[in-house]
mmCIF file of C-alpha atoms in Angstrom:
data_model
loop_
_atom_site.group_PDB
_atom_site.id
_atom_site.type_symbol
_atom_site.label_atom_id
_atom_site.label_comp_id
_atom_site.label_asym_id
_atom_site.label_seq_id
_atom_site.Cartn_x
_atom_site.Cartn_y
_atom_site.Cartn_z
ATOM 1 C CA UNK A 29 184.703 85.838 55.032
ATOM 2 C CA UNK A 30 184.845 84.394 51.526
ATOM 3 C CA UNK A 31 184.295 80.623 51.256
ATOM 4 C CA UNK A 32 183.109 80.226 54.839
ATOM 5 C CA UNK A 33 179.444 79.552 55.523
ATOM 6 C CA UNK A 34 177.390 81.045 58.321
ATOM 7 C CA UNK A 35 175.171 79.172 60.765
ATOM 8 C CA UNK A 36 172.836 80.245 63.560
ATOM 9 C CA UNK A 37 172.952 79.024 67.143
ATOM 10 C CA UNK A 38 171.974 80.296 70.602
ATOM 11 C CA UNK A 39 173.650 81.367 73.802
ATOM 12 C CA UNK A 40 174.541 78.627 76.264
ATOM 13 C CA UNK A 41 171.347 78.948 78.298
ATOM 14 C CA UNK A 42 168.725 80.131 75.830
ATOM 15 C CA UNK A 43 165.199 81.128 76.732
ATOM 16 C CA UNK A 44 162.154 81.004 74.490
ATOM 17 C CA UNK A 45 162.940 84.412 73.045
ATOM 18 C CA UNK A 46 166.424 83.169 72.095
ATOM 19 C CA UNK A 47 164.871 80.468 69.926
ATOM 20 C CA UNK A 48 162.498 82.995 68.387
ATOM 21 C CA UNK A 49 165.426 85.255 67.543
ATOM 22 C CA UNK A 50 167.325 82.296 66.084
ATOM 23 C CA UNK A 51 164.330 81.355 63.942
ATOM 24 C CA UNK A 52 164.106 84.919 62.651
ATOM 25 C CA UNK A 53 167.795 85.014 61.713
ATOM 26 C CA UNK A 54 167.497 81.691 59.891
ATOM 27 C CA UNK A 55 164.473 82.926 57.953
ATOM 28 C CA UNK A 56 165.803 86.367 57.022
ATOM 29 C CA UNK A 57 169.284 85.192 56.054
ATOM 30 C CA UNK A 58 168.302 81.708 54.828
ATOM 31 C CA UNK A 59 170.738 80.001 57.186
ATOM 32 C CA UNK A 60 170.715 76.636 59.008
ATOM 33 C CA UNK A 61 170.216 76.339 62.759
ATOM 34 C CA UNK A 62 172.613 74.283 64.892
ATOM 35 C CA UNK A 63 171.681 73.377 68.460
ATOM 36 C CA UNK A 64 174.188 74.503 71.069
ATOM 37 C CA UNK A 65 174.188 71.229 73.067
ATOM 38 C CA UNK A 66 176.503 72.725 75.718
ATOM 39 C CA UNK A 67 179.320 73.126 73.190
ATOM 40 C CA UNK A 68 181.435 76.248 73.164
ATOM 41 C CA UNK A 69 180.976 78.682 70.316
ATOM 42 C CA UNK A 70 184.553 78.055 69.226
ATOM 43 C CA UNK A 71 183.873 74.304 69.089
ATOM 44 C CA UNK A 72 180.755 74.762 66.956
ATOM 45 C CA UNK A 73 182.590 77.150 64.629
ATOM 46 C CA UNK A 74 185.459 74.675 64.208
ATOM 47 C CA UNK A 75 183.195 71.668 63.664
ATOM 48 C CA UNK A 76 181.186 73.415 60.967
ATOM 49 C CA UNK A 77 183.974 75.658 59.676
ATOM 50 C CA UNK A 78 181.536 78.537 59.915
ATOM 51 C CA UNK A 79 180.803 82.046 61.036
ATOM 52 C CA UNK A 80 178.227 82.141 63.829
ATOM 53 C CA UNK A 81 175.203 84.310 64.422
ATOM 54 C CA UNK A 82 174.356 83.827 68.085
ATOM 55 C CA UNK A 83 170.811 84.505 69.279
ATOM 56 C CA UNK A 84 170.850 85.738 72.845
ATOM 57 C CA UNK A 85 168.057 86.430 75.281
ATOM 58 C CA UNK A 86 167.510 89.946 73.936
ATOM 59 C CA UNK A 87 169.762 90.471 70.924
ATOM 60 C CA UNK A 88 172.302 88.979 68.518
ATOM 61 C CA UNK A 89 176.044 88.633 68.271
ATOM 62 C CA UNK A 90 178.073 87.766 65.195
ATOM 63 C CA UNK A 91 181.267 85.737 65.586
ATOM 64 C CA UNK A 92 183.291 85.608 62.361
ATOM 65 C CA UNK A 93 185.254 82.403 61.887
ATOM 66 C CA UNK A 94 188.541 82.427 63.829
ATOM 67 C CA UNK A 95 187.675 85.759 65.445
ATOM 68 C CA UNK A 96 188.222 86.056 69.185
ATOM 69 C CA UNK A 97 185.752 88.903 69.648
ATOM 70 C CA UNK A 98 182.052 88.943 68.703
ATOM 71 C CA UNK A 99 180.483 91.793 66.779
ATOM 72 C CA UNK A 100 177.302 93.207 68.262
ATOM 73 C CA UNK A 101 175.335 96.396 67.842
ATOM 74 C CA UNK A 102 175.719 99.329 70.189
ATOM 75 C CA UNK A 103 175.361 103.038 69.406
ATOM 76 C CA UNK A 104 179.081 103.580 70.002
ATOM 77 C CA UNK A 105 179.952 107.278 70.069
ATOM 78 C CA UNK A 106 176.525 108.365 68.779
ATOM 79 C CA UNK A 107 174.961 108.529 72.249
ATOM 80 C CA UNK A 108 177.304 111.126 73.729
ATOM 81 C CA UNK A 109 177.585 112.960 70.397
ATOM 82 C CA UNK A 110 173.807 113.435 70.343
ATOM 83 C CA UNK A 111 173.874 114.760 73.890
ATOM 84 C CA UNK A 112 176.470 117.324 72.864
ATOM 85 C CA UNK A 113 174.483 118.324 69.785
ATOM 86 C CA UNK A 114 171.310 118.718 71.861
ATOM 87 C CA UNK A 115 173.245 121.085 74.137
ATOM 88 C CA UNK A 116 174.250 123.135 71.108
ATOM 89 C CA UNK A 117 177.859 122.019 71.187
ATOM 90 C CA UNK A 118 180.212 121.594 68.234
ATOM 91 C CA UNK A 119 179.976 118.388 66.125
ATOM 92 C CA UNK A 120 182.634 118.132 63.370
ATOM 93 C CA UNK A 121 180.654 115.653 61.273
ATOM 94 C CA UNK A 122 177.646 117.958 61.045
ATOM 95 C CA UNK A 123 179.906 120.937 60.326
ATOM 96 C CA UNK A 124 181.002 119.355 57.043
ATOM 97 C CA UNK A 125 177.756 117.476 56.272
ATOM 98 C CA UNK A 126 175.624 120.645 56.637
ATOM 99 C CA UNK A 127 172.512 118.492 56.939
ATOM 100 C CA UNK A 128 169.135 120.175 57.184
ATOM 101 C CA UNK A 129 165.716 118.894 58.250
ATOM 102 C CA UNK A 130 164.238 116.852 55.419
ATOM 103 C CA UNK A 131 167.564 116.067 53.717
ATOM 104 C CA UNK A 132 168.381 112.645 52.285
ATOM 105 C CA UNK A 133 171.634 111.005 53.391
ATOM 106 C CA UNK A 134 173.355 107.898 52.049
ATOM 107 C CA UNK A 135 175.982 106.238 54.245
ATOM 108 C CA UNK A 136 177.996 103.997 51.925
ATOM 109 C CA UNK A 137 179.871 102.305 54.786
ATOM 110 C CA UNK A 138 177.402 101.822 57.616
ATOM 111 C CA UNK A 139 179.469 99.797 60.091
ATOM 112 C CA UNK A 140 177.980 100.339 63.545
ATOM 113 C CA UNK A 141 175.935 103.226 62.176
ATOM 114 C CA UNK A 142 177.287 105.886 64.516
ATOM 115 C CA UNK A 143 177.433 108.633 61.887
ATOM 116 C CA UNK A 144 174.114 107.554 60.394
ATOM 117 C CA UNK A 145 172.491 107.926 63.820
ATOM 118 C CA UNK A 146 173.791 111.482 64.061
ATOM 119 C CA UNK A 147 172.622 112.132 60.499
ATOM 120 C CA UNK A 148 169.160 110.753 61.298
ATOM 121 C CA UNK A 149 168.897 113.138 64.232
ATOM 122 C CA UNK A 150 169.902 116.060 61.999
ATOM 123 C CA UNK A 151 167.503 115.345 59.103
ATOM 124 C CA UNK A 152 164.572 114.572 61.407
ATOM 125 C CA UNK A 153 161.465 112.503 60.813
ATOM 126 C CA UNK A 154 160.873 114.062 57.402
ATOM 127 C CA UNK A 155 164.374 113.220 56.180
ATOM 128 C CA UNK A 156 165.802 109.931 54.958
ATOM 129 C CA UNK A 157 168.931 108.028 56.018
ATOM 130 C CA UNK A 158 170.003 104.866 54.223
ATOM 131 C CA UNK A 159 173.077 102.856 55.229
ATOM 132 C CA UNK A 160 174.804 100.299 52.998
ATOM 133 C CA UNK A 161 176.623 97.337 54.511
ATOM 134 C CA UNK A 162 178.255 94.826 52.181
ATOM 135 C CA UNK A 163 178.412 91.945 54.672
ATOM 136 C CA UNK A 164 174.852 90.561 55.011
ATOM 137 C CA UNK A 165 175.556 89.196 58.500
ATOM 138 C CA UNK A 166 176.752 92.572 59.757
ATOM 139 C CA UNK A 167 173.834 94.294 58.018
ATOM 140 C CA UNK A 168 171.416 91.975 59.820
ATOM 141 C CA UNK A 169 173.024 92.537 63.233
ATOM 142 C CA UNK A 170 172.984 96.324 62.831
ATOM 143 C CA UNK A 171 169.450 96.441 61.393
ATOM 144 C CA UNK A 172 168.068 94.398 64.277
ATOM 145 C CA UNK A 173 170.124 96.340 66.796
ATOM 146 C CA UNK A 174 168.816 99.687 65.545
ATOM 147 C CA UNK A 175 165.270 98.418 66.004
ATOM 148 C CA UNK A 176 165.611 96.720 69.378
ATOM 149 C CA UNK A 177 168.271 98.645 71.304
ATOM 150 C CA UNK A 178 166.942 99.800 74.675
ATOM 151 C CA UNK A 179 166.919 103.578 74.507
ATOM 152 C CA UNK A 180 164.810 104.120 77.652
ATOM 153 C CA UNK A 181 167.597 106.154 79.241
ATOM 154 C CA UNK A 182 168.694 107.623 75.903
ATOM 155 C CA UNK A 183 165.578 109.084 74.253
ATOM 156 C CA UNK A 184 167.694 110.959 71.709
ATOM 157 C CA UNK A 185 168.461 107.582 70.136
ATOM 158 C CA UNK A 186 164.839 107.275 68.980
ATOM 159 C CA UNK A 187 166.137 108.697 65.686
ATOM 160 C CA UNK A 188 167.613 105.222 65.027
ATOM 161 C CA UNK A 189 164.113 104.101 64.018
ATOM 162 C CA UNK A 190 164.406 106.167 60.838
ATOM 163 C CA UNK A 191 167.572 104.515 59.492
ATOM 164 C CA UNK A 192 167.081 102.034 56.649
ATOM 165 C CA UNK A 193 169.785 99.367 56.374
ATOM 166 C CA UNK A 194 170.550 98.001 52.903
ATOM 167 C CA UNK A 195 172.603 94.828 52.561
ATOM 168 C CA UNK A 196 174.629 95.767 49.502
ATOM 169 C CA UNK A 197 178.060 96.823 48.378
ATOM 170 C CA UNK A 198 178.099 100.601 48.132
ATOM 171 C CA UNK A 199 179.117 100.675 44.492
ATOM 172 C CA UNK A 200 176.300 98.302 43.522
ATOM 173 C CA UNK A 201 173.727 100.377 45.371
ATOM 174 C CA UNK A 202 175.030 103.639 43.930
ATOM 175 C CA UNK A 203 174.761 102.289 40.395
ATOM 176 C CA UNK A 204 171.060 101.601 40.972
ATOM 177 C CA UNK A 205 170.316 105.209 41.954
ATOM 178 C CA UNK A 206 169.249 108.074 39.749
ATOM 179 C CA UNK A 207 171.308 111.248 39.409
ATOM 180 C CA UNK A 208 171.032 113.571 42.426
ATOM 181 C CA UNK A 209 169.098 110.933 44.373
ATOM 182 C CA UNK A 210 170.556 111.962 47.769
ATOM 183 C CA UNK A 211 171.471 115.348 49.156
ATOM 184 C CA UNK A 212 174.624 113.980 50.793
ATOM 185 C CA UNK A 213 176.637 110.822 50.093
ATOM 186 C CA UNK A 214 179.090 109.738 52.801
ATOM 187 C CA UNK A 215 182.033 107.346 52.578
ATOM 188 C CA UNK A 216 184.001 106.055 55.552
ATOM 189 C CA UNK A 217 186.206 103.218 54.240
ATOM 190 C CA UNK A 218 188.165 101.217 56.792
ATOM 191 C CA UNK A 219 191.221 103.254 57.730
ATOM 192 C CA UNK A 220 194.507 102.304 56.069
ATOM 193 C CA UNK A 221 196.128 102.785 59.482
ATOM 194 C CA UNK A 222 194.623 101.453 62.688
ATOM 195 C CA UNK A 223 193.688 104.024 65.302
ATOM 196 C CA UNK A 224 194.634 102.345 68.571
ATOM 197 C CA UNK A 225 192.056 104.258 70.593
ATOM 198 C CA UNK A 226 189.264 102.739 68.512
ATOM 199 C CA UNK A 227 189.252 99.351 70.233
ATOM 200 C CA UNK A 228 185.478 99.009 69.851
ATOM 201 C CA UNK A 229 185.917 98.712 66.090
ATOM 202 C CA UNK A 230 188.280 95.722 66.164
ATOM 203 C CA UNK A 231 185.521 93.090 65.735
ATOM 204 C CA UNK A 232 184.189 95.052 62.756
ATOM 205 C CA UNK A 233 187.587 94.874 61.087
ATOM 206 C CA UNK A 234 187.122 91.111 60.979
ATOM 207 C CA UNK A 235 183.372 91.036 60.407
ATOM 208 C CA UNK A 236 182.975 93.836 57.876
ATOM 209 C CA UNK A 237 184.061 94.180 54.290
ATOM 210 C CA UNK A 238 187.148 96.329 53.992
ATOM 211 C CA UNK A 239 186.729 97.825 50.556
ATOM 212 C CA UNK A 240 189.110 100.536 49.410
ATOM 213 C CA UNK A 241 187.922 103.690 47.727
ATOM 214 C CA UNK A 242 188.064 103.531 43.924
ATOM 215 C CA UNK A 243 187.701 105.965 41.032
ATOM 216 C CA UNK A 244 184.366 104.382 40.121
ATOM 217 C CA UNK A 245 183.057 104.639 43.676
ATOM 218 C CA UNK A 246 183.885 108.338 43.927
ATOM 219 C CA UNK A 247 182.444 109.139 40.489
ATOM 220 C CA UNK A 248 179.219 107.304 41.271
ATOM 221 C CA UNK A 249 178.965 109.116 44.598
ATOM 222 C CA UNK A 250 179.355 112.460 42.844
ATOM 223 C CA UNK A 251 176.671 111.512 40.333
ATOM 224 C CA UNK A 252 174.198 110.420 43.013
ATOM 225 C CA UNK A 253 174.827 113.315 45.423
ATOM 226 C CA UNK A 254 172.920 116.546 44.929
ATOM 227 C CA UNK A 255 174.761 118.795 47.388
ATOM 228 C CA UNK A 256 178.019 117.182 48.524
ATOM 229 C CA UNK A 257 180.109 114.046 48.946
ATOM 230 C CA UNK A 258 181.857 113.448 52.266
ATOM 231 C CA UNK A 259 184.901 111.339 53.102
ATOM 232 C CA UNK A 260 186.185 110.283 56.513
ATOM 233 C CA UNK A 261 189.733 108.921 56.600
ATOM 234 C CA UNK A 262 192.909 108.732 58.646
ATOM 235 C CA UNK A 263 194.659 112.088 58.794
ATOM 236 C CA UNK A 264 197.606 110.635 56.837
ATOM 237 C CA UNK A 265 195.394 109.140 54.133
ATOM 238 C CA UNK A 266 196.296 110.009 50.523
ATOM 239 C CA UNK A 267 192.614 109.744 49.548
ATOM 240 C CA UNK A 268 191.873 113.408 50.233
ATOM 241 C CA UNK A 269 194.391 114.627 47.657
ATOM 242 C CA UNK A 270 193.877 111.732 45.278
ATOM 243 C CA UNK A 271 190.172 112.480 44.891
ATOM 244 C CA UNK A 272 190.293 116.257 45.452
ATOM 245 C CA UNK A 273 188.380 116.413 48.726
ATOM 246 C CA UNK A 274 188.682 119.695 50.590
ATOM 247 C CA UNK A 275 189.984 118.576 53.950
ATOM 248 C CA UNK A 276 188.578 119.802 57.256
ATOM 249 C CA UNK A 277 191.790 119.697 59.246
ATOM 250 C CA UNK A 278 191.452 118.965 62.955
ATOM 251 C CA UNK A 279 194.863 119.113 64.588
ATOM 252 C CA UNK A 280 193.969 117.004 67.627
ATOM 253 C CA UNK A 281 192.094 114.279 65.731
ATOM 254 C CA UNK A 282 193.399 111.044 64.209
ATOM 255 C CA UNK A 283 190.853 111.224 61.379
ATOM 256 C CA UNK A 284 189.729 114.066 59.168
ATOM 257 C CA UNK A 285 186.685 114.790 57.034
ATOM 258 C CA UNK A 286 186.850 115.855 53.418
ATOM 259 C CA UNK A 287 184.123 117.363 51.271
ATOM 260 C CA UNK A 288 183.386 117.799 47.575
ATOM 261 C CA UNK A 289 180.745 120.476 47.081
ATOM 262 C CA UNK A 290 178.544 119.962 44.022
#
Protein backbone atom coordinates (compact mmCIF):
# COMPACT_ATOMS: atom_id res chain seq x y z
CA UNK A 1 0.00 0.00 0.00
CA UNK A 2 1.54 3.28 -1.12
CA UNK A 3 2.92 5.51 1.66
CA UNK A 4 2.68 2.84 4.34
CA UNK A 5 5.84 1.21 5.64
CA UNK A 6 6.29 -2.45 6.46
CA UNK A 7 7.72 -3.91 9.66
CA UNK A 8 8.50 -7.44 10.82
CA UNK A 9 7.26 -9.05 14.02
CA UNK A 10 6.53 -12.56 15.32
CA UNK A 11 3.56 -14.63 16.36
CA UNK A 12 2.38 -14.24 19.94
CA UNK A 13 4.39 -17.17 21.29
CA UNK A 14 7.45 -17.36 19.07
CA UNK A 15 10.06 -20.09 19.20
CA UNK A 16 13.69 -19.82 18.17
CA UNK A 17 12.83 -20.58 14.56
CA UNK A 18 10.33 -17.69 14.59
CA UNK A 19 13.13 -15.27 15.44
CA UNK A 20 15.33 -16.79 12.75
CA UNK A 21 12.56 -16.33 10.20
CA UNK A 22 12.04 -12.75 11.37
CA UNK A 23 15.76 -12.03 11.02
CA UNK A 24 15.72 -13.42 7.49
CA UNK A 25 12.75 -11.26 6.47
CA UNK A 26 14.42 -8.16 7.90
CA UNK A 27 17.63 -8.91 6.01
CA UNK A 28 16.08 -9.79 2.65
CA UNK A 29 13.58 -6.93 2.61
CA UNK A 30 15.66 -4.43 4.61
CA UNK A 31 12.91 -3.93 7.18
CA UNK A 32 12.93 -3.12 10.92
CA UNK A 33 11.98 -5.67 13.57
CA UNK A 34 9.43 -4.82 16.27
CA UNK A 35 9.07 -7.07 19.31
CA UNK A 36 5.57 -8.42 19.86
CA UNK A 37 5.48 -7.77 23.64
CA UNK A 38 2.06 -9.46 23.95
CA UNK A 39 0.43 -6.79 21.77
CA UNK A 40 -2.11 -7.75 19.15
CA UNK A 41 -1.10 -7.52 15.52
CA UNK A 42 -3.76 -4.87 14.98
CA UNK A 43 -2.31 -2.80 17.84
CA UNK A 44 1.22 -2.99 16.43
CA UNK A 45 -0.02 -2.08 12.95
CA UNK A 46 -1.91 0.93 14.31
CA UNK A 47 0.96 2.14 16.49
CA UNK A 48 3.44 2.02 13.64
CA UNK A 49 0.97 2.73 10.83
CA UNK A 50 2.47 -0.22 9.00
CA UNK A 51 1.96 -3.41 7.08
CA UNK A 52 3.17 -6.45 9.02
CA UNK A 53 5.20 -9.46 8.02
CA UNK A 54 4.63 -11.98 10.79
CA UNK A 55 7.21 -14.72 11.36
CA UNK A 56 5.53 -17.84 12.67
CA UNK A 57 6.95 -21.09 13.94
CA UNK A 58 7.23 -22.55 10.44
CA UNK A 59 6.27 -19.88 7.92
CA UNK A 60 5.23 -16.27 7.30
CA UNK A 61 2.04 -14.29 7.05
CA UNK A 62 1.60 -10.83 5.58
CA UNK A 63 -1.00 -8.49 7.08
CA UNK A 64 -1.53 -5.38 4.95
CA UNK A 65 -2.44 -2.28 6.92
CA UNK A 66 -6.15 -2.18 7.82
CA UNK A 67 -6.70 -5.65 6.37
CA UNK A 68 -8.70 -8.10 8.45
CA UNK A 69 -7.26 -11.19 6.79
CA UNK A 70 -3.58 -12.18 6.51
CA UNK A 71 -2.02 -13.29 3.26
CA UNK A 72 -0.04 -16.51 3.41
CA UNK A 73 1.23 -19.00 0.88
CA UNK A 74 -0.64 -22.18 0.08
CA UNK A 75 -0.79 -24.05 -3.24
CA UNK A 76 -4.47 -23.18 -3.63
CA UNK A 77 -6.05 -25.09 -6.51
CA UNK A 78 -2.70 -26.36 -7.84
CA UNK A 79 -2.68 -29.45 -5.62
CA UNK A 80 -5.90 -31.01 -6.90
CA UNK A 81 -5.24 -29.76 -10.45
CA UNK A 82 -1.93 -31.64 -10.49
CA UNK A 83 -3.64 -34.79 -9.27
CA UNK A 84 -6.11 -34.53 -12.13
CA UNK A 85 -3.34 -33.93 -14.66
CA UNK A 86 -1.38 -36.93 -13.35
CA UNK A 87 -4.49 -39.05 -13.91
CA UNK A 88 -4.65 -37.83 -17.50
CA UNK A 89 -7.68 -35.65 -16.94
CA UNK A 90 -8.56 -32.40 -18.70
CA UNK A 91 -6.86 -29.15 -17.55
CA UNK A 92 -8.12 -26.01 -19.35
CA UNK A 93 -5.01 -23.96 -18.58
CA UNK A 94 -2.71 -26.49 -20.21
CA UNK A 95 -5.08 -26.84 -23.17
CA UNK A 96 -4.45 -23.21 -24.14
CA UNK A 97 -0.85 -22.96 -22.87
CA UNK A 98 0.26 -26.04 -24.87
CA UNK A 99 3.39 -26.28 -22.73
CA UNK A 100 5.97 -28.91 -23.55
CA UNK A 101 8.89 -30.32 -21.56
CA UNK A 102 11.74 -27.83 -21.64
CA UNK A 103 9.58 -24.78 -22.43
CA UNK A 104 10.12 -21.40 -20.79
CA UNK A 105 7.12 -19.75 -19.14
CA UNK A 106 6.74 -16.23 -17.76
CA UNK A 107 3.88 -15.57 -15.35
CA UNK A 108 3.44 -11.79 -15.28
CA UNK A 109 1.00 -11.87 -12.35
CA UNK A 110 2.21 -14.54 -9.96
CA UNK A 111 -0.18 -14.09 -7.03
CA UNK A 112 -0.30 -17.37 -5.12
CA UNK A 113 1.46 -19.08 -8.01
CA UNK A 114 -1.21 -21.67 -8.70
CA UNK A 115 -0.90 -21.51 -12.49
CA UNK A 116 2.89 -21.29 -12.29
CA UNK A 117 2.94 -24.50 -10.25
CA UNK A 118 0.93 -26.26 -12.96
CA UNK A 119 3.23 -24.77 -15.60
CA UNK A 120 6.32 -25.96 -13.70
CA UNK A 121 4.91 -29.48 -13.66
CA UNK A 122 4.27 -29.32 -17.41
CA UNK A 123 7.70 -27.98 -18.47
CA UNK A 124 9.59 -30.32 -16.14
CA UNK A 125 13.05 -30.01 -14.62
CA UNK A 126 14.58 -28.92 -17.92
CA UNK A 127 12.08 -26.08 -18.38
CA UNK A 128 11.96 -22.66 -16.76
CA UNK A 129 9.14 -20.87 -14.93
CA UNK A 130 9.54 -17.30 -13.74
CA UNK A 131 6.81 -15.43 -11.85
CA UNK A 132 6.66 -11.65 -11.46
CA UNK A 133 5.05 -10.08 -8.40
CA UNK A 134 5.02 -6.30 -8.10
CA UNK A 135 4.51 -6.16 -4.32
CA UNK A 136 7.86 -7.08 -2.71
CA UNK A 137 6.16 -8.29 0.48
CA UNK A 138 3.89 -10.66 -1.43
CA UNK A 139 6.83 -11.80 -3.57
CA UNK A 140 8.78 -12.64 -0.42
CA UNK A 141 5.90 -14.57 1.15
CA UNK A 142 5.30 -16.61 -2.01
CA UNK A 143 9.01 -17.24 -2.67
CA UNK A 144 9.55 -18.53 0.85
CA UNK A 145 6.32 -20.51 0.76
CA UNK A 146 7.28 -22.26 -2.48
CA UNK A 147 10.55 -23.33 -0.88
CA UNK A 148 9.29 -24.41 2.53
CA UNK A 149 5.75 -25.72 2.02
CA UNK A 150 5.39 -29.25 3.39
CA UNK A 151 4.69 -31.43 0.38
CA UNK A 152 5.25 -34.78 2.15
CA UNK A 153 1.71 -35.87 1.33
CA UNK A 154 1.71 -34.05 -2.02
CA UNK A 155 4.85 -35.17 -3.89
CA UNK A 156 3.54 -33.69 -7.14
CA UNK A 157 4.17 -30.26 -5.61
CA UNK A 158 7.93 -30.86 -5.76
CA UNK A 159 7.75 -28.96 -9.06
CA UNK A 160 7.41 -25.78 -6.95
CA UNK A 161 11.18 -25.93 -6.39
CA UNK A 162 11.72 -24.92 -10.02
CA UNK A 163 9.74 -21.66 -9.90
CA UNK A 164 11.81 -18.47 -9.75
CA UNK A 165 10.04 -15.51 -8.13
CA UNK A 166 10.99 -12.02 -9.35
CA UNK A 167 9.94 -8.99 -7.32
CA UNK A 168 9.12 -6.64 -10.17
CA UNK A 169 6.25 -5.05 -12.02
CA UNK A 170 5.53 -7.15 -15.08
CA UNK A 171 6.01 -4.32 -17.54
CA UNK A 172 9.41 -3.45 -16.06
CA UNK A 173 10.57 -7.05 -16.24
CA UNK A 174 9.28 -7.49 -19.78
CA UNK A 175 11.18 -4.43 -20.96
CA UNK A 176 14.42 -5.99 -19.71
CA UNK A 177 13.95 -9.15 -21.79
CA UNK A 178 15.17 -9.86 -25.29
CA UNK A 179 12.79 -10.67 -28.14
CA UNK A 180 11.38 -14.21 -27.99
CA UNK A 181 12.91 -14.76 -24.55
CA UNK A 182 10.07 -17.03 -23.33
CA UNK A 183 8.00 -19.61 -25.14
CA UNK A 184 4.82 -18.52 -23.35
CA UNK A 185 3.94 -15.27 -21.56
CA UNK A 186 0.92 -15.38 -19.25
CA UNK A 187 -1.14 -12.51 -17.83
CA UNK A 188 -3.79 -12.88 -15.14
CA UNK A 189 -4.67 -9.33 -14.00
CA UNK A 190 -7.00 -8.99 -11.04
CA UNK A 191 -10.53 -9.53 -12.30
CA UNK A 192 -12.64 -6.43 -12.93
CA UNK A 193 -15.52 -8.31 -11.30
CA UNK A 194 -15.14 -10.30 -8.10
CA UNK A 195 -15.85 -14.01 -8.33
CA UNK A 196 -17.62 -14.78 -5.07
CA UNK A 197 -16.49 -18.40 -5.01
CA UNK A 198 -12.86 -17.29 -4.90
CA UNK A 199 -12.81 -16.40 -1.20
CA UNK A 200 -9.20 -17.56 -0.82
CA UNK A 201 -8.07 -14.67 -3.01
CA UNK A 202 -9.60 -11.90 -0.89
CA UNK A 203 -6.41 -11.20 1.12
CA UNK A 204 -4.46 -10.97 -2.15
CA UNK A 205 -6.83 -8.28 -3.39
CA UNK A 206 -5.58 -6.13 -0.52
CA UNK A 207 -1.98 -7.32 -0.47
CA UNK A 208 -1.22 -7.49 -4.18
CA UNK A 209 -0.88 -4.82 -6.82
CA UNK A 210 -3.98 -4.60 -8.95
CA UNK A 211 -2.58 -3.38 -12.24
CA UNK A 212 -4.84 -3.22 -15.27
CA UNK A 213 -3.78 -4.52 -18.65
CA UNK A 214 -2.39 -1.81 -20.95
CA UNK A 215 -1.45 -1.50 -24.61
CA UNK A 216 2.23 -1.37 -23.65
CA UNK A 217 1.97 -4.47 -21.48
CA UNK A 218 0.35 -6.52 -24.24
CA UNK A 219 2.81 -5.32 -26.89
CA UNK A 220 5.79 -6.13 -24.68
CA UNK A 221 4.35 -9.56 -23.95
CA UNK A 222 3.98 -10.24 -27.66
CA UNK A 223 7.56 -9.14 -28.27
CA UNK A 224 8.97 -11.34 -25.50
CA UNK A 225 6.86 -14.43 -26.26
CA UNK A 226 8.09 -16.88 -28.87
CA UNK A 227 5.02 -19.09 -29.22
CA UNK A 228 1.99 -17.48 -27.57
CA UNK A 229 0.60 -14.96 -25.09
CA UNK A 230 -2.13 -16.07 -22.70
CA UNK A 231 -4.75 -14.04 -20.84
CA UNK A 232 -7.01 -15.14 -17.99
CA UNK A 233 -9.94 -12.84 -17.23
CA UNK A 234 -13.55 -12.73 -16.09
CA UNK A 235 -15.88 -14.11 -18.74
CA UNK A 236 -17.46 -10.65 -19.14
CA UNK A 237 -14.11 -8.89 -19.50
CA UNK A 238 -13.70 -6.61 -22.53
CA UNK A 239 -9.96 -7.38 -22.60
CA UNK A 240 -10.32 -10.37 -24.91
CA UNK A 241 -11.84 -8.30 -27.71
CA UNK A 242 -9.85 -5.17 -26.95
CA UNK A 243 -6.53 -6.96 -27.41
CA UNK A 244 -7.64 -9.57 -29.97
CA UNK A 245 -7.23 -12.68 -27.84
CA UNK A 246 -8.91 -15.79 -29.21
CA UNK A 247 -11.15 -16.80 -26.35
CA UNK A 248 -11.43 -20.36 -25.07
CA UNK A 249 -15.06 -20.25 -24.03
CA UNK A 250 -16.05 -22.44 -21.09
CA UNK A 251 -19.78 -22.15 -20.49
CA UNK A 252 -19.71 -23.30 -16.87
CA UNK A 253 -16.73 -21.19 -15.79
CA UNK A 254 -16.63 -17.65 -14.39
CA UNK A 255 -13.28 -16.96 -16.08
CA UNK A 256 -12.01 -17.68 -19.56
CA UNK A 257 -8.60 -18.00 -21.17
CA UNK A 258 -7.56 -16.15 -24.30
CA UNK A 259 -4.60 -16.80 -26.55
CA UNK A 260 -2.59 -14.90 -29.16
CA UNK A 261 -0.59 -17.33 -31.27
CA UNK A 262 2.68 -15.91 -32.61
